[in-house]
Amino acid sequence: MNRRIFLKGSVAGGTVALAAGAGLITPGQLLAAWPKSAFEAKSVGDALNSAAGSSAFGESSSVIVKAPDIAENGAVVPINVKVEGGNVESISILVEGNNTPLVANFNLAANTQADVSTRIKMGKTSNVMAVAKVDGKLVSAKKEVKVTIGGCGG
């Protein structure tokens, strides 16, 4: 990490902390863009409507989902999603078998390489779906992941 990036990040973080400490910024303002209804939705369609504004999507070879075939622990399943071509606005990751299917939502800046990685929780063997908003349309891909030990409690 170079010094300039470190200093910029430190100043920005310190400014936000100072403003929050002084009561100028409240946690509600910091989390105002949080799509609460999307993460609380009980179906894939409702989650996509809340997160992306539509539930109509089609499968596409431009969306690539990398996940293990078998996850020994459903509490930490590594996922990578890459979208090739087009102006990718967002990537949503959903687990069809979870009680609340939306597990991650990434909003991307224009002209950004659409390649995200994270770890998700899965309660049971299920399809992991990646839905990307590309040039205003939703495209998707999915992969089945077998879970030996569920990670969603219960």
JSON list of C-alpha atoms in Angstrom, two decimals:
[
{"chain": "A", "resi": 1, "resn": "MET", "atom": "CA", "xyz": [0.00, 0.00, 0.00]},
{"chain": "A", "resi": 2, "resn": "ASN", "atom": "CA", "xyz": [1.46, 3.35, -0.86]},
{"chain": "A", "resi": 3, "resn": "ARG", "atom": "CA", "xyz": [1.62, 6.21, 1.61]},
{"chain": "A", "resi": 4, "resn": "ARG", "atom": "CA", "xyz": [-0.74, 8.54, -0.30]},
{"chain": "A", "resi": 5, "resn": "ILE", "atom": "CA", "xyz": [-3.62, 6.02, -0.33]},
{"chain": "A", "resi": 6, "resn": "PHE", "atom": "CA", "xyz": [-3.05, 5.26, 3.35]},
{"chain": "A", "resi": 7, "resn": "LEU", "atom": "CA", "xyz": [-3.12, 8.95, 4.30]},
{"chain": "A", "resi": 8, "resn": "LYS", "atom": "CA", "xyz": [-6.26, 9.65, 2.23]},
{"chain": "A", "resi": 9, "resn": "GLY", "atom": "CA", "xyz": [-8.04, 6.69, 3.81]},
{"chain": "A", "resi": 10, "resn": "SER", "atom": "CA", "xyz": [-6.95, 7.71, 7.30]},
{"chain": "A", "resi": 11, "resn": "VAL", "atom": "CA", "xyz": [-8.15, 11.29, 6.84]},
{"chain": "A", "resi": 12, "resn": "ALA", "atom": "CA", "xyz": [-11.50, 10.15, 5.38]},
{"chain": "A", "resi": 13, "resn": "GLY", "atom": "CA", "xyz": [-12.05, 7.60, 8.15]},
{"chain": "A", "resi": 14, "resn": "GLY", "atom": "CA", "xyz": [-11.08, 10.11, 10.83]},
{"chain": "A", "resi": 15, "resn": "THR", "atom": "CA", "xyz": [-13.43, 12.73, 9.39]},
{"chain": "A", "resi": 16, "resn": "VAL", "atom": "CA", "xyz": [-16.40, 10.34, 9.40]},
{"chain": "A", "resi": 17, "resn": "ALA", "atom": "CA", "xyz": [-15.58, 9.19, 12.94]},
{"chain": "A", "resi": 18, "resn": "LEU", "atom": "CA", "xyz": [-15.27, 12.79, 14.13]},
{"chain": "A", "resi": 19, "resn": "ALA", "atom": "CA", "xyz": [-18.58, 13.77, 12.50]},
{"chain": "A", "resi": 20, "resn": "ALA", "atom": "CA", "xyz": [-20.33, 10.73, 13.99]},
{"chain": "A", "resi": 21, "resn": "GLY", "atom": "CA", "xyz": [-18.84, 11.45, 17.42]},
{"chain": "A", "resi": 22, "resn": "ALA", "atom": "CA", "xyz": [-20.01, 15.06, 17.27]},
{"chain": "A", "resi": 23, "resn": "GLY", "atom": "CA", "xyz": [-23.53, 13.93, 16.38]},
{"chain": "A", "resi": 24, "resn": "LEU", "atom": "CA", "xyz": [-23.40, 15.46, 12.90]},
{"chain": "A", "resi": 25, "resn": "ILE", "atom": "CA", "xyz": [-23.93, 12.07, 11.26]},
{"chain": "A", "resi": 26, "resn": "THR", "atom": "CA", "xyz": [-26.18, 9.45, 12.82]},
{"chain": "A", "resi": 27, "resn": "PRO", "atom": "CA", "xyz": [-26.01, 5.70, 12.12]},
{"chain": "A", "resi": 28, "resn": "GLY", "atom": "CA", "xyz": [-29.38, 6.02, 10.38]},
{"chain": "A", "resi": 29, "resn": "GLN", "atom": "CA", "xyz": [-27.87, 8.45, 7.88]},
{"chain": "A", "resi": 30, "resn": "LEU", "atom": "CA", "xyz": [-24.85, 6.22, 7.33]},
{"chain": "A", "resi": 31, "resn": "LEU", "atom": "CA", "xyz": [-27.09, 3.22, 6.61]},
{"chain": "A", "resi": 32, "resn": "ALA", "atom": "CA", "xyz": [-29.78, 5.11, 4.68]},
{"chain": "A", "resi": 33, "resn": "ALA", "atom": "CA", "xyz": [-29.07, 3.24, 1.44]},
{"chain": "A", "resi": 34, "resn": "TRP", "atom": "CA", "xyz": [-29.30, -0.19, 3.11]},
{"chain": "A", "resi": 35, "resn": "PRO", "atom": "CA", "xyz": [-31.90, -2.23, 1.12]},
{"chain": "A", "resi": 36, "resn": "LYS", "atom": "CA", "xyz": [-33.53, -3.70, 4.24]},
{"chain": "A", "resi": 37, "resn": "SER", "atom": "CA", "xyz": [-36.65, -5.00, 2.47]},
{"chain": "A", "resi": 38, "resn": "ALA", "atom": "CA", "xyz": [-34.50, -6.85, -0.10]},
{"chain": "A", "resi": 39, "resn": "PHE", "atom": "CA", "xyz": [-32.55, -8.71, 2.59]},
{"chain": "A", "resi": 40, "resn": "GLU", "atom": "CA", "xyz": [-35.72, -9.52, 4.54]},
{"chain": "A", "resi": 41, "resn": "ALA", "atom": "CA", "xyz": [-37.66, -10.81, 1.49]},
{"chain": "A", "resi": 42, "resn": "LYS", "atom": "CA", "xyz": [-38.75, -14.45, 1.71]},
{"chain": "A", "resi": 43, "resn": "SER", "atom": "CA", "xyz": [-38.67, -15.22, -2.04]},
{"chain": "A", "resi": 44, "resn": "VAL", "atom": "CA", "xyz": [-36.17, -14.73, -4.85]},
{"chain": "A", "resi": 45, "resn": "GLY", "atom": "CA", "xyz": [-38.66, -12.62, -6.83]},
{"chain": "A", "resi": 46, "resn": "ASP", "atom": "CA", "xyz": [-39.42, -10.27, -3.92]},
{"chain": "A", "resi": 47, "resn": "ALA", "atom": "CA", "xyz": [-35.71, -9.90, -3.11]},
{"chain": "A", "resi": 48, "resn": "LEU", "atom": "CA", "xyz": [-34.86, -9.02, -6.72]},
{"chain": "A", "resi": 49, "resn": "ASN", "atom": "CA", "xyz": [-37.76, -6.57, -6.97]},
{"chain": "A", "resi": 50, "resn": "SER", "atom": "CA", "xyz": [-36.46, -4.74, -3.91]},
{"chain": "A", "resi": 51, "resn": "ALA", "atom": "CA", "xyz": [-32.76, -4.91, -4.79]},
{"chain": "A", "resi": 52, "resn": "ALA", "atom": "CA", "xyz": [-32.80, -4.47, -8.58]},
{"chain": "A", "resi": 53, "resn": "GLY", "atom": "CA", "xyz": [-36.24, -3.07, -9.38]},
{"chain": "A", "resi": 54, "resn": "SER", "atom": "CA", "xyz": [-37.41, -6.13, -11.33]},
{"chain": "A", "resi": 55, "resn": "SER", "atom": "CA", "xyz": [-37.75, -9.88, -10.95]},
{"chain": "A", "resi": 56, "resn": "ALA", "atom": "CA", "xyz": [-37.64, -10.70, -14.68]},
{"chain": "A", "resi": 57, "resn": "PHE", "atom": "CA", "xyz": [-34.27, -12.20, -15.59]},
{"chain": "A", "resi": 58, "resn": "GLY", "atom": "CA", "xyz": [-32.77, -14.67, -18.03]},
{"chain": "A", "resi": 59, "resn": "GLU", "atom": "CA", "xyz": [-29.76, -16.95, -17.84]},
{"chain": "A", "resi": 60, "resn": "SER", "atom": "CA", "xyz": [-26.61, -15.73, -19.57]},
{"chain": "A", "resi": 61, "resn": "SER", "atom": "CA", "xyz": [-23.18, -17.18, -20.28]},
{"chain": "A", "resi": 62, "resn": "SER", "atom": "CA", "xyz": [-21.69, -13.75, -19.47]},
{"chain": "A", "resi": 63, "resn": "VAL", "atom": "CA", "xyz": [-22.35, -14.40, -15.75]},
{"chain": "A", "resi": 64, "resn": "ILE", "atom": "CA", "xyz": [-19.86, -16.85, -14.23]},
{"chain": "A", "resi": 65, "resn": "VAL", "atom": "CA", "xyz": [-20.41, -18.30, -10.74]},
{"chain": "A", "resi": 66, "resn": "LYS", "atom": "CA", "xyz": [-17.50, -20.05, -9.05]},
{"chain": "A", "resi": 67, "resn": "ALA", "atom": "CA", "xyz": [-18.36, -22.01, -5.91]},
{"chain": "A", "resi": 68, "resn": "PRO", "atom": "CA", "xyz": [-17.35, -25.36, -4.44]},
{"chain": "A", "resi": 69, "resn": "ASP", "atom": "CA", "xyz": [-19.35, -28.41, -5.52]},
{"chain": "A", "resi": 70, "resn": "ILE", "atom": "CA", "xyz": [-19.47, -29.49, -1.86]},
{"chain": "A", "resi": 71, "resn": "ALA", "atom": "CA", "xyz": [-19.28, -27.15, 1.12]},
{"chain": "A", "resi": 72, "resn": "GLU", "atom": "CA", "xyz": [-18.37, -28.97, 4.32]},
{"chain": "A", "resi": 73, "resn": "ASN", "atom": "CA", "xyz": [-19.52, -26.02, 6.43]},
{"chain": "A", "resi": 74, "resn": "GLY", "atom": "CA", "xyz": [-22.49, -23.99, 5.22]},
{"chain": "A", "resi": 75, "resn": "ALA", "atom": "CA", "xyz": [-21.50, -21.08, 7.48]},
{"chain": "A", "resi": 76, "resn": "VAL", "atom": "CA", "xyz": [-18.56, -20.09, 5.24]},
{"chain": "A", "resi": 77, "resn": "VAL", "atom": "CA", "xyz": [-19.06, -20.91, 1.57]},
{"chain": "A", "resi": 78, "resn": "PRO", "atom": "CA", "xyz": [-16.66, -19.02, -0.73]},
{"chain": "A", "resi": 79, "resn": "ILE", "atom": "CA", "xyz": [-18.32, -17.53, -3.83]},
{"chain": "A", "resi": 80, "resn": "ASN", "atom": "CA", "xyz": [-16.90, -15.63, -6.80]},
{"chain": "A", "resi": 81, "resn": "VAL", "atom": "CA", "xyz": [-19.05, -13.96, -9.44]},
{"chain": "A", "resi": 82, "resn": "LYS", "atom": "CA", "xyz": [-17.68, -12.44, -12.63]},
{"chain": "A", "resi": 83, "resn": "VAL", "atom": "CA", "xyz": [-19.71, -10.69, -15.32]},
{"chain": "A", "resi": 84, "resn": "GLU", "atom": "CA", "xyz": [-18.18, -10.16, -18.73]},
{"chain": "A", "resi": 85, "resn": "GLY", "atom": "CA", "xyz": [-19.14, -7.32, -21.08]},
{"chain": "A", "resi": 86, "resn": "GLY", "atom": "CA", "xyz": [-21.62, -4.49, -20.85]},
{"chain": "A", "resi": 87, "resn": "ASN", "atom": "CA", "xyz": [-22.09, -1.84, -18.20]},
{"chain": "A", "resi": 88, "resn": "VAL", "atom": "CA", "xyz": [-22.64, -3.84, -15.02]},
{"chain": "A", "resi": 89, "resn": "GLU", "atom": "CA", "xyz": [-24.60, -1.78, -12.49]},
{"chain": "A", "resi": 90, "resn": "SER", "atom": "CA", "xyz": [-25.03, -4.37, -9.72]},
{"chain": "A", "resi": 91, "resn": "ILE", "atom": "CA", "xyz": [-24.52, -8.00, -8.76]},
{"chain": "A", "resi": 92, "resn": "SER", "atom": "CA", "xyz": [-26.86, -9.80, -6.35]},
{"chain": "A", "resi": 93, "resn": "ILE", "atom": "CA", "xyz": [-26.10, -13.22, -4.87]},
{"chain": "A", "resi": 94, "resn": "LEU", "atom": "CA", "xyz": [-29.04, -15.35, -3.75]},
{"chain": "A", "resi": 95, "resn": "VAL", "atom": "CA", "xyz": [-29.40, -18.79, -2.18]},
{"chain": "A", "resi": 96, "resn": "GLU", "atom": "CA", "xyz": [-32.69, -20.37, -3.25]},
{"chain": "A", "resi": 97, "resn": "GLY", "atom": "CA", "xyz": [-32.92, -22.67, -0.21]},
{"chain": "A", "resi": 98, "resn": "ASN", "atom": "CA", "xyz": [-32.32, -20.02, 2.48]},
{"chain": "A", "resi": 99, "resn": "ASN", "atom": "CA", "xyz": [-35.25, -18.52, 4.41]},
{"chain": "A", "resi": 100, "resn": "THR", "atom": "CA", "xyz": [-34.13, -15.10, 3.18]},
{"chain": "A", "resi": 101, "resn": "PRO", "atom": "CA", "xyz": [-32.53, -15.75, -0.22]},
{"chain": "A", "resi": 102, "resn": "LEU", "atom": "CA", "xyz": [-30.59, -12.50, -0.79]},
{"chain": "A", "resi": 103, "resn": "VAL", "atom": "CA", "xyz": [-27.17, -12.91, 0.84]},
{"chain": "A", "resi": 104, "resn": "ALA", "atom": "CA", "xyz": [-25.15, -10.17, -0.91]},
{"chain": "A", "resi": 105, "resn": "ASN", "atom": "CA", "xyz": [-25.76, -7.14, -3.11]},
{"chain": "A", "resi": 106, "resn": "PHE", "atom": "CA", "xyz": [-22.96, -5.17, -4.76]},
{"chain": "A", "resi": 107, "resn": "ASN", "atom": "CA", "xyz": [-23.54, -1.82, -6.50]},
{"chain": "A", "resi": 108, "resn": "LEU", "atom": "CA", "xyz": [-20.73, -1.12, -8.95]},
{"chain": "A", "resi": 109, "resn": "ALA", "atom": "CA", "xyz": [-19.43, 2.16, -10.32]},
{"chain": "A", "resi": 110, "resn": "ALA", "atom": "CA", "xyz": [-19.43, 2.74, -14.08]},
{"chain": "A", "resi": 111, "resn": "ASN", "atom": "CA", "xyz": [-16.54, 1.14, -15.99]},
{"chain": "A", "resi": 112, "resn": "THR", "atom": "CA", "xyz": [-15.67, -1.14, -13.07]},
{"chain": "A", "resi": 113, "resn": "GLN", "atom": "CA", "xyz": [-14.45, -4.69, -13.55]},
{"chain": "A", "resi": 114, "resn": "ALA", "atom": "CA", "xyz": [-17.43, -6.80, -12.46]},
{"chain": "A", "resi": 115, "resn": "ASP", "atom": "CA", "xyz": [-15.69, -9.44, -10.35]},
{"chain": "A", "resi": 116, "resn": "VAL", "atom": "CA", "xyz": [-16.74, -9.93, -6.71]},
{"chain": "A", "resi": 117, "resn": "SER", "atom": "CA", "xyz": [-15.84, -12.51, -4.08]},
{"chain": "A", "resi": 118, "resn": "THR", "atom": "CA", "xyz": [-17.35, -13.12, -0.67]},
{"chain": "A", "resi": 119, "resn": "ARG", "atom": "CA", "xyz": [-18.29, -15.85, 1.78]},
{"chain": "A", "resi": 120, "resn": "ILE", "atom": "CA", "xyz": [-21.95, -16.69, 2.29]},
{"chain": "A", "resi": 121, "resn": "LYS", "atom": "CA", "xyz": [-24.10, -18.77, 4.63]},
{"chain": "A", "resi": 122, "resn": "MET", "atom": "CA", "xyz": [-26.17, -21.67, 3.33]},
{"chain": "A", "resi": 123, "resn": "GLY", "atom": "CA", "xyz": [-28.66, -23.59, 5.43]},
{"chain": "A", "resi": 124, "resn": "LYS", "atom": "CA", "xyz": [-28.84, -26.63, 3.14]},
{"chain": "A", "resi": 125, "resn": "THR", "atom": "CA", "xyz": [-27.94, -27.92, -0.32]},
{"chain": "A", "resi": 126, "resn": "SER", "atom": "CA", "xyz": [-29.27, -25.41, -2.81]},
{"chain": "A", "resi": 127, "resn": "ASN", "atom": "CA", "xyz": [-28.67, -23.40, -5.95]},
{"chain": "A", "resi": 128, "resn": "VAL", "atom": "CA", "xyz": [-26.56, -20.28, -5.58]},
{"chain": "A", "resi": 129, "resn": "MET", "atom": "CA", "xyz": [-27.74, -17.64, -8.05]},
{"chain": "A", "resi": 130, "resn": "ALA", "atom": "CA", "xyz": [-25.90, -14.58, -9.26]},
{"chain": "A", "resi": 131, "resn": "VAL", "atom": "CA", "xyz": [-28.10, -11.94, -10.88]},
{"chain": "A", "resi": 132, "resn": "ALA", "atom": "CA", "xyz": [-26.39, -8.99, -12.56]},
{"chain": "A", "resi": 133, "resn": "LYS", "atom": "CA", "xyz": [-28.00, -5.80, -13.79]},
{"chain": "A", "resi": 134, "resn": "VAL", "atom": "CA", "xyz": [-26.28, -5.16, -17.13]},
{"chain": "A", "resi": 135, "resn": "ASP", "atom": "CA", "xyz": [-27.33, -2.20, -19.28]},
{"chain": "A", "resi": 136, "resn": "GLY", "atom": "CA", "xyz": [-30.65, -2.07, -17.37]},
{"chain": "A", "resi": 137, "resn": "LYS", "atom": "CA", "xyz": [-31.51, -5.78, -17.85]},
{"chain": "A", "resi": 138, "resn": "LEU", "atom": "CA", "xyz": [-31.15, -8.64, -15.37]},
{"chain": "A", "resi": 139, "resn": "VAL", "atom": "CA", "xyz": [-29.05, -11.66, -16.39]},
{"chain": "A", "resi": 140, "resn": "SER", "atom": "CA", "xyz": [-28.17, -14.63, -14.22]},
{"chain": "A", "resi": 141, "resn": "ALA", "atom": "CA", "xyz": [-26.34, -17.89, -13.69]},
{"chain": "A", "resi": 142, "resn": "LYS", "atom": "CA", "xyz": [-26.60, -20.49, -10.96]},
{"chain": "A", "resi": 143, "resn": "LYS", "atom": "CA", "xyz": [-24.68, -23.37, -9.49]},
{"chain": "A", "resi": 144, "resn": "GLU", "atom": "CA", "xyz": [-25.75, -26.09, -7.08]},
{"chain": "A", "resi": 145, "resn": "VAL", "atom": "CA", "xyz": [-23.70, -26.34, -3.90]},
{"chain": "A", "resi": 146, "resn": "LYS", "atom": "CA", "xyz": [-24.07, -29.40, -1.69]},
{"chain": "A", "resi": 147, "resn": "VAL", "atom": "CA", "xyz": [-23.87, -28.55, 2.02]},
{"chain": "A", "resi": 148, "resn": "THR", "atom": "CA", "xyz": [-22.91, -31.22, 4.56]},
{"chain": "A", "resi": 149, "resn": "ILE", "atom": "CA", "xyz": [-23.34, -29.07, 7.71]},
{"chain": "A", "resi": 150, "resn": "GLY", "atom": "CA", "xyz": [-25.86, -26.21, 7.51]},
{"chain": "A", "resi": 151, "resn": "GLY", "atom": "CA", "xyz": [-24.63, -22.77, 8.50]},
{"chain": "A", "resi": 152, "resn": "CYS", "atom": "CA", "xyz": [-27.86, -20.89, 9.20]},
{"chain": "A", "resi": 153, "resn": "GLY", "atom": "CA", "xyz": [-28.57, -22.23, 12.69]},
{"chain": "A", "resi": 154, "resn": "GLY", "atom": "CA", "xyz": [-31.64, -24.08, 13.80]}
]
